[in-house]
Short mmCIF file of N, CA, C and O in Angstrom, two decimals:
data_model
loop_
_atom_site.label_atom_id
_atom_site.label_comp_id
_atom_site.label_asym_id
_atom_site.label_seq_id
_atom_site.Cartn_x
_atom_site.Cartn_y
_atom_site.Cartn_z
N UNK T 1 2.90 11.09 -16.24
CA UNK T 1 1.69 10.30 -16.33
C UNK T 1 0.67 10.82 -15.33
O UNK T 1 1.05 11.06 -14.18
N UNK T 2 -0.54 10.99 -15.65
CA UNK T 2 -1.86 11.24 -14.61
C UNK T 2 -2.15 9.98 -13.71
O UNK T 2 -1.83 8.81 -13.93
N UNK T 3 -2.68 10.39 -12.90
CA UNK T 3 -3.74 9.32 -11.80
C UNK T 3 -4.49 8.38 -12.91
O UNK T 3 -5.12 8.86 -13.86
N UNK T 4 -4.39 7.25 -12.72
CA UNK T 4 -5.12 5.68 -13.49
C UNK T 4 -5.89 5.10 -12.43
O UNK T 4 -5.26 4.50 -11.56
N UNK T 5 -7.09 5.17 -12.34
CA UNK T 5 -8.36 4.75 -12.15
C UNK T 5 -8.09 3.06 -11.81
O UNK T 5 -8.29 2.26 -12.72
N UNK T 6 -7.70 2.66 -10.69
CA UNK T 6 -7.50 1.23 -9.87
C UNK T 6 -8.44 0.81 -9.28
O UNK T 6 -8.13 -0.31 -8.86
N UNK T 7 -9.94 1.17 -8.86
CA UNK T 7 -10.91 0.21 -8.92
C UNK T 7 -11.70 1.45 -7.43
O UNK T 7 -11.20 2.15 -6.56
N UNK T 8 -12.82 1.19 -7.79
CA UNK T 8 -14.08 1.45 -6.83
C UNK T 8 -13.60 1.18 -5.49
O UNK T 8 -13.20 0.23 -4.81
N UNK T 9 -13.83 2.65 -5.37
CA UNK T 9 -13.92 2.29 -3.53
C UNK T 9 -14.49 1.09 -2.85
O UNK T 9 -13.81 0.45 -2.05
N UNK T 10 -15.64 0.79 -3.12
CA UNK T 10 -16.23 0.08 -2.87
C UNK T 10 -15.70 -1.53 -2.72
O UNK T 10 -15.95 -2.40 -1.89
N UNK T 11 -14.74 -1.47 -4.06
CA UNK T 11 -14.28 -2.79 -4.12
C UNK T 11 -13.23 -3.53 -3.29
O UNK T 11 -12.91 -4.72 -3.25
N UNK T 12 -12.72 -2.26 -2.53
CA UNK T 12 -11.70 -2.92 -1.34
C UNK T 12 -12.24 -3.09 0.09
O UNK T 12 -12.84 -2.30 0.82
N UNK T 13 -11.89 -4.15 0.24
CA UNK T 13 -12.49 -4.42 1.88
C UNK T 13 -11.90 -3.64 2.89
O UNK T 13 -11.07 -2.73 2.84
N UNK T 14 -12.36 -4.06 3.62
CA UNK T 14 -11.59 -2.98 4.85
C UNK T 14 -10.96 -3.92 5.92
O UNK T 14 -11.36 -4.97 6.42
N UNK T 15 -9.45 -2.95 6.16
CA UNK T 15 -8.74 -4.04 6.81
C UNK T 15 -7.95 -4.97 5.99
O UNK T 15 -7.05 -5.67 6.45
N UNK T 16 -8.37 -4.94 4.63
CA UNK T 16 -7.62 -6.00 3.92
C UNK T 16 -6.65 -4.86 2.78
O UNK T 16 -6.89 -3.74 2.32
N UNK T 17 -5.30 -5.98 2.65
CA UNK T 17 -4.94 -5.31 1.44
C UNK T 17 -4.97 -5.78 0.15
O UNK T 17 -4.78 -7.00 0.15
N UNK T 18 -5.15 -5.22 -1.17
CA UNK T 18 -5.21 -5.33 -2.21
C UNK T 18 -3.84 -5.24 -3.02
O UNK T 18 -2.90 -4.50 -2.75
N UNK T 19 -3.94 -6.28 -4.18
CA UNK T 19 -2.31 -5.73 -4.89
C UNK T 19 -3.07 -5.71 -6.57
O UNK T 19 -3.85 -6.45 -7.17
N UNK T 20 -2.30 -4.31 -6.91
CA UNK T 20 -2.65 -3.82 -8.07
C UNK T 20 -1.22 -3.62 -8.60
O UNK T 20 -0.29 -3.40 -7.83
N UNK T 21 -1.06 -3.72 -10.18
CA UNK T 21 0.16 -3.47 -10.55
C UNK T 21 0.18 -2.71 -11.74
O UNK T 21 0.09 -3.32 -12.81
N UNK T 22 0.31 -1.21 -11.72
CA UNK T 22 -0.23 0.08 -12.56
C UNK T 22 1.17 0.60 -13.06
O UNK T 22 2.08 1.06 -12.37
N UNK T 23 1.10 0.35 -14.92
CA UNK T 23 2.40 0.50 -15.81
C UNK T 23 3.65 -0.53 -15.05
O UNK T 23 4.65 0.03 -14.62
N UNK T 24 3.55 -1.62 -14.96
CA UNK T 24 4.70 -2.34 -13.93
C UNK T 24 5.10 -2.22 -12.70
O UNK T 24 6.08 -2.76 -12.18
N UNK T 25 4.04 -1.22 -12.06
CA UNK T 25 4.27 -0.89 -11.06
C UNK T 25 4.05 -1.76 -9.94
O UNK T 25 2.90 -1.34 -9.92
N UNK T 26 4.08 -2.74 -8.80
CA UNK T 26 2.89 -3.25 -7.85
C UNK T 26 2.98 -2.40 -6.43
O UNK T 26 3.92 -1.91 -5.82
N UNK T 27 1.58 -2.46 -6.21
CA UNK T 27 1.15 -1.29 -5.43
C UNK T 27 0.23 -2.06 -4.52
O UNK T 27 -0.48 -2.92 -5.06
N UNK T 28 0.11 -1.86 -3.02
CA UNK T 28 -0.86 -2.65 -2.02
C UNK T 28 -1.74 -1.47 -1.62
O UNK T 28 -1.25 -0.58 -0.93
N UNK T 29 -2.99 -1.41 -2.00
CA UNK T 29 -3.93 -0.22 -1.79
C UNK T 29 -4.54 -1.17 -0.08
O UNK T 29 -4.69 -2.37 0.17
N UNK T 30 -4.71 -0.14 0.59
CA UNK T 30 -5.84 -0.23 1.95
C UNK T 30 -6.81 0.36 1.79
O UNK T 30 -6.78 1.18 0.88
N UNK T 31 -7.94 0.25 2.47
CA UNK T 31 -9.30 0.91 3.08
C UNK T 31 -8.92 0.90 4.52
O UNK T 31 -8.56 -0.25 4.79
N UNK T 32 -8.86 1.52 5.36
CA UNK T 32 -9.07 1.43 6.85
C UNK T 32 -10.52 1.48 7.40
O UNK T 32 -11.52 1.81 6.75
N UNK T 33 -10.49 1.17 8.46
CA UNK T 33 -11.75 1.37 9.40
C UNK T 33 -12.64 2.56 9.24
O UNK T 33 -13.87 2.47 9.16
N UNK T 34 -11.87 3.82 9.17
CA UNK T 34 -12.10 5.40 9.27
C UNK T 34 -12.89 5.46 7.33
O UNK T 34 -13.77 6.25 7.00
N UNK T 35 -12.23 4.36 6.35
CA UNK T 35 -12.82 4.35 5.12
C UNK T 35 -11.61 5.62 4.68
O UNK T 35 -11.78 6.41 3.76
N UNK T 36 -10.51 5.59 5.48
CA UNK T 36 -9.19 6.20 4.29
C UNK T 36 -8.63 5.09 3.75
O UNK T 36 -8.38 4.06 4.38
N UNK T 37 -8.39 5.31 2.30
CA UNK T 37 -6.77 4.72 1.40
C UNK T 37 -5.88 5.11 1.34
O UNK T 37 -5.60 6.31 1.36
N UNK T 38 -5.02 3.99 1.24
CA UNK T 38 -3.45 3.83 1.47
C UNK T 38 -2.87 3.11 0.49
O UNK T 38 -3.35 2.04 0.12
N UNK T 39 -1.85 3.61 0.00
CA UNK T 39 -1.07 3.12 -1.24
C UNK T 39 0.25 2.64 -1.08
O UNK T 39 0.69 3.78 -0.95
N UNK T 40 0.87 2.20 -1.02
CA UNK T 40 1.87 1.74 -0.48
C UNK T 40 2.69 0.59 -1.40
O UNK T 40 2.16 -0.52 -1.49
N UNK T 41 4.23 0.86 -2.21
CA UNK T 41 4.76 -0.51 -2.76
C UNK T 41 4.48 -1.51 -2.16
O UNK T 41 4.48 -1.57 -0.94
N UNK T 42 4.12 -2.76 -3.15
CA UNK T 42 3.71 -3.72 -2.40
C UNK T 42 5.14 -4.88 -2.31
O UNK T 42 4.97 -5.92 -1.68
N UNK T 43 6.13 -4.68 -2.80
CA UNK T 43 7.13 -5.15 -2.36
C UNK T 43 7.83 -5.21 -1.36
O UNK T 43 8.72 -4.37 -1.34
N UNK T 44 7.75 -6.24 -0.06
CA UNK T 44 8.56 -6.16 1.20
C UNK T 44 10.24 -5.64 0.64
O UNK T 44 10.64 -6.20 -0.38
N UNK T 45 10.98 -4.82 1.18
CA UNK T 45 12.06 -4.04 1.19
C UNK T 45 13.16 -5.60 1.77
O UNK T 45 14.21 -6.00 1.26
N UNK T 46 12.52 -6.06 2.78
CA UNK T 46 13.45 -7.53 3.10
C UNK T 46 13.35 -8.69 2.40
O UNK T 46 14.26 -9.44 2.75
N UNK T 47 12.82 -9.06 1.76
CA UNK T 47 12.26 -10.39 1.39
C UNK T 47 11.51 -10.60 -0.29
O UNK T 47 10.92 -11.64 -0.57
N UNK T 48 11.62 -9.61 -1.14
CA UNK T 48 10.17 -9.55 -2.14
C UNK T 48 9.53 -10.53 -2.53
O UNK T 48 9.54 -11.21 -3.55
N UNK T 49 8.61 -10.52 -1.00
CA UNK T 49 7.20 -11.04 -0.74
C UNK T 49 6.67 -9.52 -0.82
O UNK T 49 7.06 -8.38 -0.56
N UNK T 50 5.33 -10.32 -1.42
CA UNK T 50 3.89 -9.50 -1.64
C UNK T 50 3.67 -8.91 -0.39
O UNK T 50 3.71 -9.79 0.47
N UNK T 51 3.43 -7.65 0.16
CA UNK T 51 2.52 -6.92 1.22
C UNK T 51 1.32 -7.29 0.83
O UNK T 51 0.95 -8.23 1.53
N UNK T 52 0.57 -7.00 0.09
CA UNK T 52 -0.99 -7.12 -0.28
C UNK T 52 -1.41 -8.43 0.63
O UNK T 52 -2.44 -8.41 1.31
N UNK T 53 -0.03 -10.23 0.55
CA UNK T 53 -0.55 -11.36 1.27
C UNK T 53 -0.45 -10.86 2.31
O UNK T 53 -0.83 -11.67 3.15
N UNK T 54 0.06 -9.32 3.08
CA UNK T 54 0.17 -9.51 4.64
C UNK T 54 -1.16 -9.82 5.55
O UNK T 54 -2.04 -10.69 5.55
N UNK T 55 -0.81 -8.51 6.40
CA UNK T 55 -2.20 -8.64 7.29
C UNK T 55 -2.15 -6.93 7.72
O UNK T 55 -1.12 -6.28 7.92
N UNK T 56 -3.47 -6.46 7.79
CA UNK T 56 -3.53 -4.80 8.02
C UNK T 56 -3.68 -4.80 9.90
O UNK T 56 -4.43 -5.48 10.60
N UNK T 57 -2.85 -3.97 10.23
CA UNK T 57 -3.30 -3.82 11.80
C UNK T 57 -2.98 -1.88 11.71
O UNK T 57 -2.14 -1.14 11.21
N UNK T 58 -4.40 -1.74 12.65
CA UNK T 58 -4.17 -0.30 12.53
C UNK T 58 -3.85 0.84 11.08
O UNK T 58 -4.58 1.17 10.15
N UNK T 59 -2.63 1.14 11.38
CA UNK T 59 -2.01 2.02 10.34
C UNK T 59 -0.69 0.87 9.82
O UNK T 59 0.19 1.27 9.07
N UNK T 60 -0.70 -0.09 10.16
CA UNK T 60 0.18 -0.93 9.50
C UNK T 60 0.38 -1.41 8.72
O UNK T 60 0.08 -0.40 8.08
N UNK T 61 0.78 -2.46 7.56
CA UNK T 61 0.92 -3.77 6.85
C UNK T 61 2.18 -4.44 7.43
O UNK T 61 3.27 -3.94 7.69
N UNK T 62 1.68 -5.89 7.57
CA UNK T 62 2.46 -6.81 7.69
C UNK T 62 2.75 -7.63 6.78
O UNK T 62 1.99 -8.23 6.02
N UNK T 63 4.40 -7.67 6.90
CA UNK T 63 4.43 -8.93 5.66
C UNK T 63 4.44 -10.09 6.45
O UNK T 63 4.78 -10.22 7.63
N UNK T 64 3.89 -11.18 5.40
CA UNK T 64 3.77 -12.49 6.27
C UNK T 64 4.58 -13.33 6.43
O UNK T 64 4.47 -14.38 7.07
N UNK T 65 5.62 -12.85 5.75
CA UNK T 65 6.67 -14.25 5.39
C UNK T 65 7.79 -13.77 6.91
O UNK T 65 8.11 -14.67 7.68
N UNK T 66 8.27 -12.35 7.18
CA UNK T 66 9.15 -12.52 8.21
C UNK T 66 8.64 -11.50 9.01
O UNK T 66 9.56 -11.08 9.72
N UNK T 67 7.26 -10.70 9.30
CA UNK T 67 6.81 -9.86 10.07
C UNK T 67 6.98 -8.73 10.25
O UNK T 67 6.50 -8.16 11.23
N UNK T 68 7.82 -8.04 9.23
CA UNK T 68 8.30 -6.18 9.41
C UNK T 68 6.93 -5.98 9.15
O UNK T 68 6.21 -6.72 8.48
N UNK T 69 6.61 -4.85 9.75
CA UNK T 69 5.37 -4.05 9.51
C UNK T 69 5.96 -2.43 8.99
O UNK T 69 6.87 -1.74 9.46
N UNK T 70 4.99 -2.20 7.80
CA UNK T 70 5.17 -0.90 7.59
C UNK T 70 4.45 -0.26 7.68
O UNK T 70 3.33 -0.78 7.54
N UNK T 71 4.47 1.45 8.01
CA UNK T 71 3.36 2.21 7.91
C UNK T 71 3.01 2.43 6.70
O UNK T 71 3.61 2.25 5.64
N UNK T 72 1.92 2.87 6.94
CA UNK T 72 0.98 3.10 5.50
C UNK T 72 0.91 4.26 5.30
O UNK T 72 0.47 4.55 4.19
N UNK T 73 1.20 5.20 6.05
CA UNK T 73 1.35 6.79 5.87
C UNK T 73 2.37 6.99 5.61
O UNK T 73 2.40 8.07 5.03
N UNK T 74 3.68 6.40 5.71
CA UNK T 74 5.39 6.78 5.57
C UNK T 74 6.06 5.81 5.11
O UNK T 74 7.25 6.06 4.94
N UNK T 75 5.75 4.87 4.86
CA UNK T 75 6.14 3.30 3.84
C UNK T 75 7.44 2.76 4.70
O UNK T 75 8.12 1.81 4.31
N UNK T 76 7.75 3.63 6.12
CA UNK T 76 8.94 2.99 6.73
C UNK T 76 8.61 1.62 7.65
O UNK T 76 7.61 1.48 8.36
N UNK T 77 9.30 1.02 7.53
CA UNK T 77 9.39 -0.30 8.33
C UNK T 77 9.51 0.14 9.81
O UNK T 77 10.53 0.62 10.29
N UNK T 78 8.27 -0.08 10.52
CA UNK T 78 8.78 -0.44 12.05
C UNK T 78 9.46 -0.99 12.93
O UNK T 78 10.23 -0.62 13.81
N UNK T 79 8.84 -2.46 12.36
CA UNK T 79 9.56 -3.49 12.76
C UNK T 79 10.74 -3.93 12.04
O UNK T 79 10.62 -3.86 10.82
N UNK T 80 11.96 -4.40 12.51
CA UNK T 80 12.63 -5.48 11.97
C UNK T 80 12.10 -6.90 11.21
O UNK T 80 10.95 -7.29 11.36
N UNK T 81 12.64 -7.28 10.77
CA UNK T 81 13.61 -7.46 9.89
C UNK T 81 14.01 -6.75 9.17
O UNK T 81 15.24 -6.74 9.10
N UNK T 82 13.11 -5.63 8.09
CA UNK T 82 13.30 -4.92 7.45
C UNK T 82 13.53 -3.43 7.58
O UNK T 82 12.63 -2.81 8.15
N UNK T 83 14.33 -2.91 7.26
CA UNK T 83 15.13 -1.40 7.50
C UNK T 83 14.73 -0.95 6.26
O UNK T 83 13.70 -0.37 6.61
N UNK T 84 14.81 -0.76 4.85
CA UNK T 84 14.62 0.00 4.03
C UNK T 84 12.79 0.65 3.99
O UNK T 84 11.91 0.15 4.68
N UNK T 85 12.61 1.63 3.19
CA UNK T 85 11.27 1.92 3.32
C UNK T 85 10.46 1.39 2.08
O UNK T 85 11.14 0.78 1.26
N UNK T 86 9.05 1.52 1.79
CA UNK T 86 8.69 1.32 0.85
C UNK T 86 8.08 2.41 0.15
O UNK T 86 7.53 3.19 0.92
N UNK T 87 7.98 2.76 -1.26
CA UNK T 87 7.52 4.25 -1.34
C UNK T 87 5.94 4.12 -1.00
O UNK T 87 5.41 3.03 -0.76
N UNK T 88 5.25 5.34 -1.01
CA UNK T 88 3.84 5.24 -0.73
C UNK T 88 3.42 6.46 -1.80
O UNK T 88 4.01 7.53 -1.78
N UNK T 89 2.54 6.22 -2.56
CA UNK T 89 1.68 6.83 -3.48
C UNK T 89 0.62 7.48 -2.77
O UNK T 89 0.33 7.12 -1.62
N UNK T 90 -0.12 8.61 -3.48
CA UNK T 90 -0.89 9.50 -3.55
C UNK T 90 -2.30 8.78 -4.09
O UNK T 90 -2.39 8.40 -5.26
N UNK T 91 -2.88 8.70 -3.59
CA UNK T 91 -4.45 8.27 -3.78
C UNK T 91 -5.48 9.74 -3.76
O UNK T 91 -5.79 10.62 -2.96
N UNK T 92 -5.73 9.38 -5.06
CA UNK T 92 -7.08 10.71 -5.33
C UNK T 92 -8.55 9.64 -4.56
O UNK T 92 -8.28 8.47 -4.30
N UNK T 93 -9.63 10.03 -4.35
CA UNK T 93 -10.84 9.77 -4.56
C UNK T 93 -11.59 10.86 -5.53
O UNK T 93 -11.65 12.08 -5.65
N UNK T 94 -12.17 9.58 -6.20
CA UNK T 94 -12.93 10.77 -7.55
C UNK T 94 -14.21 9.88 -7.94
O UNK T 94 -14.10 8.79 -8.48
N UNK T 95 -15.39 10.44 -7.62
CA UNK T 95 -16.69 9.95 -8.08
C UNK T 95 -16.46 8.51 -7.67
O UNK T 95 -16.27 7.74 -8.61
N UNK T 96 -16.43 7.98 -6.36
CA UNK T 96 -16.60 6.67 -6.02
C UNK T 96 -15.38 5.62 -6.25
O UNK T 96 -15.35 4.44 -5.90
N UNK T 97 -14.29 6.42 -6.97
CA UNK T 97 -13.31 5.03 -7.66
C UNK T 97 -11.96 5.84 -6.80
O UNK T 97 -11.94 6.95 -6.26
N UNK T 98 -10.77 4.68 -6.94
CA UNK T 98 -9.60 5.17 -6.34
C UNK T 98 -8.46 4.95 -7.66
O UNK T 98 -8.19 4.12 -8.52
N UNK T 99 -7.85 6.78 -6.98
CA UNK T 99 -7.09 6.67 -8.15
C UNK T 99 -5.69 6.83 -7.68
O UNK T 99 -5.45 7.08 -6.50
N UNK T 100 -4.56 6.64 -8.79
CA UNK T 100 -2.77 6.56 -8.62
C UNK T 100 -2.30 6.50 -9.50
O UNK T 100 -2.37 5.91 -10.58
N UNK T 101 -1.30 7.74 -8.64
CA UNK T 101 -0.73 7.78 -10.40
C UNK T 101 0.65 7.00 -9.71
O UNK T 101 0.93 7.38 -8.58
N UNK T 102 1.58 5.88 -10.36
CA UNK T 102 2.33 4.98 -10.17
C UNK T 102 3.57 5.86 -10.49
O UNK T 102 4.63 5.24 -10.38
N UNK T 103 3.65 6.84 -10.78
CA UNK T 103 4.76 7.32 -11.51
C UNK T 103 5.64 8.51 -10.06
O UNK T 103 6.82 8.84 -9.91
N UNK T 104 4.56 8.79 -9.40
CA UNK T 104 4.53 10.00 -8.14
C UNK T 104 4.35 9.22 -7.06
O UNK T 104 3.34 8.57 -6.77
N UNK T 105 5.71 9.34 -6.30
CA UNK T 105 5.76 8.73 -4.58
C UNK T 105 5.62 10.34 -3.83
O UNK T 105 5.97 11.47 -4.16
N UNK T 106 5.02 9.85 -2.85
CA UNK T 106 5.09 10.74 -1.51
C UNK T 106 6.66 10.57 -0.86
O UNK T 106 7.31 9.53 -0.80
N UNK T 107 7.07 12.06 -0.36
CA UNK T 107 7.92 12.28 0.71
C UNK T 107 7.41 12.50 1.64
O UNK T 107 6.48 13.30 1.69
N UNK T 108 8.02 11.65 2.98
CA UNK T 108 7.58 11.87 4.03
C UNK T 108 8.48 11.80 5.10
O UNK T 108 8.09 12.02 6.25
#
């Protein structure tokens, strides 16, 4: 499958996360400060609670329900509770919109 067109740059806040769910996929896109995206399963690895309800700090997501934070560059859990990782997707930018293809995780 190709990169699927998940919504205008524009349309994600910054600092906040978004949950998109592309071919069954769910996926928590970021904007950071710097105006990079981040793709990241939006399924906590401990708990499946939503990432998207967390909270963004830095290069982080937090889930809200028991506080593991994951990176957004390597989908691994920092914090405890949670030990497993989450995968993290490849984000194109193309003419203003953000794209993913749901099918292709990053190794990291």
């Amino acid at each position: 499958m190709a990169s699927v067109r998940v919504c205008a740059i524009d349309d994600l806040a910054v600092n906040e996360a978004s949950r998109f769910v592309l071919e069954g996929v769910p996926i928590a896109v970021v904007k950071d400060a710097a105006g990079d995206v981040f793709a990241i399963g939006d399924t906590c690895t401990h708990g499946d609670i939503s990432l998207a309800e967390g909270f963004v700090e830095d290069d982080t997501l937090e889930c809200w329900a028991h506080g593991s934070m994951f990176s957004l560059k390597t989908g691994k859990p920092l914090t405890l509770p949670a030990y497993e990782p989450v995968p993290v997707y490849q984000v194109e930018l193309k003419d203003g919109d953000v794209h993913i293809d749901p099918a292709v995780t990053l190794t990291v």
